[in-house]
């Protein structure tokens, strides 16, 4: 007697059961991708944390392995928390991670592969010198806010650098350490960066991006056409923010270009659910690839009933937009090999008030690419200057609220009679001296089961509808709706748990609930095959 599992995903990473959270130590070694992740071997809630481990040749299909790092030393006996991998000279991977010691202090540890000729790197040995970095009476580091070492980078002086998330009072910090040999680490006088009133910085990520081309850079690269990105995961709000800025490798200071890590106005990788993310440099394809944890929106009781909680987002290639002002993300191309049975709609004009069903695809397991074209932009409603919070705007102006230019977009995970649907859509407003595009993911009607968090998400999308089409790509996988607006300039991920719109009862529609018509010059949808994940 098996429990029905309509919410398990088919091509997003998840283990057969139990709780997962942060992606850890992603890397490529001898042509094999490694993903480690925070895992509770004993249940569907957080606890008993070890590093579970899977490998892949294509980032789509995975082979599960035994946990790589689990409590075994004083310095991690109460848990093996998040950390990162660095490839050391001589092609030797090394993992720095946070251990919880017998006093429940957070300390940083090193583990290295037992056997470098095993491409799967199944067994890991911990340094006898652990912990390598620890709170002490003299360094004043708060022992409950000192975790999540990044991938290390090497400075021009030949020394390794790593940052660790921290806070002091309300100030979030990226504490910097340096080392010659990766074993003996010395705390720098000043943090790499800090920001007031942001609380604990979990899972920082710090990496170079090319200001010239949409490619990835290895983590130690510096140079004239290189900018840097600092991402932090804010414990207080469970949202991630990043800045683009300049890193001075002599002073070891990072200065954001403009604005700062700020929980209200900063840039986010994803304006929905996406946390504790981490990038790695894929030396095989010269991409930087982003992994992120997607938590459930169901109740803890439901998680325990279904026996699992948490998935990983589809890995995303990430690069600096040519404006230099923001990052762009796109699902790794490898995922496209799961596409099958393409449904294509010819160029169409969709009148206001239309809901158009797209048939012929498995709507609960699909990849949809659509673009919209708006002719009469002068009909846009005026943007009230006080409407500065896109999420609030999307909540107040959900999919059922008629506008002029929009809402138009997709109704996904929809039941036959539209009692349930998740709406991913755009609205165009007339701003001060430009058009403003709002992108929303409205979960308010996603399920008849009210025990789910159905919060609506929203983001502004920096696209000029005068000169560009509005594109939307949405990956649908049973209980996840992962959307990429404007070619990946704004991303919104949502979790949904419909009661009626499950499996074959799931439908897909294009809709326009504005008064003005919109063109749909491009529409392709694919059913997605199941990936081998465990
Ligand atoms: N999860 C880990 C911590 C990290 C947090 C513990 C972020 O290392 O700060 O499971 O989700």
mmCIF file of N, CA and C and ligand atoms in Angstrom, residues 19 21-22 24 38-39 46-47 49 80-83 98 100 106 146-149 200-204 233 235 238 275-277 293, ligand 1:
data_model
loop_
_atom_site.group_PDB
_atom_site.id
_atom_site.type_symbol
_atom_site.label_atom_id
_atom_site.label_comp_id
_atom_site.label_asym_id
_atom_site.label_seq_id
_atom_site.Cartn_x
_atom_site.Cartn_y
_atom_site.Cartn_z
ATOM 1 N N UNK A 19 14.309 14.691 4.481
ATOM 2 C CA UNK A 19 14.538 16.141 4.394
ATOM 3 C C UNK A 19 15.826 16.451 3.643
ATOM 4 N N UNK A 21 18.198 20.099 2.469
ATOM 5 C CA UNK A 21 18.279 21.548 2.301
ATOM 6 C C UNK A 21 19.496 21.903 1.461
ATOM 7 N N UNK A 22 20.316 22.821 1.885
ATOM 8 C CA UNK A 22 21.323 23.468 1.037
ATOM 9 C C UNK A 22 22.127 22.540 0.120
ATOM 10 N N UNK A 24 25.583 21.635 -1.371
ATOM 11 C CA UNK A 24 26.923 21.813 -0.799
ATOM 12 C C UNK A 24 27.988 21.362 -1.789
ATOM 13 N N UNK A 38 22.700 19.011 2.174
ATOM 14 C CA UNK A 38 22.307 18.823 3.556
ATOM 15 C C UNK A 38 21.137 17.837 3.585
ATOM 16 N N UNK A 39 21.265 16.810 4.419
ATOM 17 C CA UNK A 39 20.305 15.700 4.382
ATOM 18 C C UNK A 39 20.086 15.139 5.772
ATOM 19 N N UNK A 46 14.107 18.950 9.383
ATOM 20 C CA UNK A 46 15.523 19.244 9.513
ATOM 21 C C UNK A 46 16.102 18.576 10.773
ATOM 22 N N UNK A 47 17.311 18.005 10.672
ATOM 23 C CA UNK A 47 18.001 17.430 11.829
ATOM 24 C C UNK A 47 18.973 16.353 11.403
ATOM 25 N N UNK A 49 22.068 16.302 10.550
ATOM 26 C CA UNK A 49 22.527 16.671 9.206
ATOM 27 C C UNK A 49 23.866 16.044 8.800
ATOM 28 N N UNK A 80 27.092 18.196 10.399
ATOM 29 C CA UNK A 80 27.991 18.608 9.319
ATOM 30 C C UNK A 80 27.201 19.560 8.429
ATOM 31 N N UNK A 81 27.385 20.841 8.669
ATOM 32 C CA UNK A 81 26.593 21.853 7.987
ATOM 33 C C UNK A 81 27.284 22.296 6.697
ATOM 34 N N UNK A 82 26.748 23.381 6.120
ATOM 35 C CA UNK A 82 27.108 23.711 4.737
ATOM 36 C C UNK A 82 28.557 24.113 4.522
ATOM 37 N N UNK A 83 28.999 23.923 3.287
ATOM 38 C CA UNK A 83 30.349 24.289 2.908
ATOM 39 C C UNK A 83 30.554 24.133 1.415
ATOM 40 N N UNK A 98 31.169 23.540 7.719
ATOM 41 C CA UNK A 98 30.945 23.907 9.114
ATOM 42 C C UNK A 98 30.590 22.671 9.919
ATOM 43 N N UNK A 100 29.518 21.207 13.848
ATOM 44 C CA UNK A 100 28.975 21.637 15.136
ATOM 45 C C UNK A 100 29.660 20.777 16.204
ATOM 46 N N UNK A 106 29.929 26.597 16.229
ATOM 47 C CA UNK A 106 30.149 26.425 14.801
ATOM 48 C C UNK A 106 31.630 26.640 14.496
ATOM 49 N N UNK A 146 28.627 31.612 12.762
ATOM 50 C CA UNK A 146 29.937 31.498 12.131
ATOM 51 C C UNK A 146 29.916 30.246 11.267
ATOM 52 N N UNK A 147 29.450 30.417 10.025
ATOM 53 C CA UNK A 147 29.279 29.190 9.233
ATOM 54 C C UNK A 147 29.280 29.422 7.727
ATOM 55 N N UNK A 148 29.357 28.303 7.006
ATOM 56 C CA UNK A 148 29.175 28.220 5.556
ATOM 57 C C UNK A 148 30.349 28.783 4.752
ATOM 58 N N UNK A 149 31.541 28.175 4.875
ATOM 59 C CA UNK A 149 32.696 28.627 4.099
ATOM 60 C C UNK A 149 32.445 28.523 2.590
ATOM 61 N N UNK A 200 22.176 37.736 10.207
ATOM 62 C CA UNK A 200 23.145 36.689 9.854
ATOM 63 C C UNK A 200 23.224 36.448 8.349
ATOM 64 N N UNK A 201 24.467 36.411 7.843
ATOM 65 C CA UNK A 201 24.696 36.057 6.445
ATOM 66 C C UNK A 201 24.983 34.561 6.369
ATOM 67 N N UNK A 202 24.028 33.812 5.866
ATOM 68 C CA UNK A 202 24.261 32.396 5.640
ATOM 69 C C UNK A 202 24.772 32.205 4.215
ATOM 70 N N UNK A 203 25.447 31.088 4.020
ATOM 71 C CA UNK A 203 25.863 30.669 2.675
ATOM 72 C C UNK A 203 26.314 31.793 1.753
ATOM 73 N N UNK A 204 27.335 32.572 2.161
ATOM 74 C CA UNK A 204 27.822 33.580 1.218
ATOM 75 C C UNK A 204 28.411 32.891 -0.008
ATOM 76 N N UNK A 233 22.728 34.884 1.909
ATOM 77 C CA UNK A 233 21.396 34.356 2.216
ATOM 78 C C UNK A 233 21.027 34.904 3.591
ATOM 79 N N UNK A 235 19.303 35.097 6.882
ATOM 80 C CA UNK A 235 18.613 34.187 7.791
ATOM 81 C C UNK A 235 17.268 34.771 8.240
ATOM 82 N N UNK A 238 14.968 34.691 4.960
ATOM 83 C CA UNK A 238 15.151 33.527 4.075
ATOM 84 C C UNK A 238 15.093 33.946 2.603
ATOM 85 N N UNK A 275 16.943 29.358 -1.902
ATOM 86 C CA UNK A 275 17.753 29.751 -0.736
ATOM 87 C C UNK A 275 19.023 28.920 -0.642
ATOM 88 N N UNK A 276 19.972 29.483 0.118
ATOM 89 C CA UNK A 276 21.223 28.782 0.445
ATOM 90 C C UNK A 276 21.935 28.310 -0.813
ATOM 91 N N UNK A 277 21.882 29.117 -1.854
ATOM 92 C CA UNK A 277 22.408 28.704 -3.146
ATOM 93 C C UNK A 277 23.930 28.797 -3.180
ATOM 94 N N UNK A 293 18.454 25.658 -3.180
ATOM 95 C CA UNK A 293 17.494 24.807 -2.463
ATOM 96 C C UNK A 293 16.094 25.415 -2.537
HETATM 97 N N1 LIG B 1 21.630 25.507 6.516
HETATM 98 C C1 LIG B 1 22.814 24.875 7.069
HETATM 99 C C2 LIG B 1 23.661 25.991 7.585
HETATM 100 C C3 LIG B 1 23.213 27.140 6.763
HETATM 101 C C4 LIG B 1 21.738 26.934 6.648
HETATM 102 C C5 LIG B 1 22.402 23.902 8.121
HETATM 103 C C6 LIG B 1 21.128 27.648 5.488
HETATM 104 O O1 LIG B 1 25.034 25.701 7.440
HETATM 105 O O2 LIG B 1 23.545 28.367 7.361
HETATM 106 O O3 LIG B 1 21.631 22.838 7.576
HETATM 107 O O4 LIG B 1 19.937 27.059 5.064
#
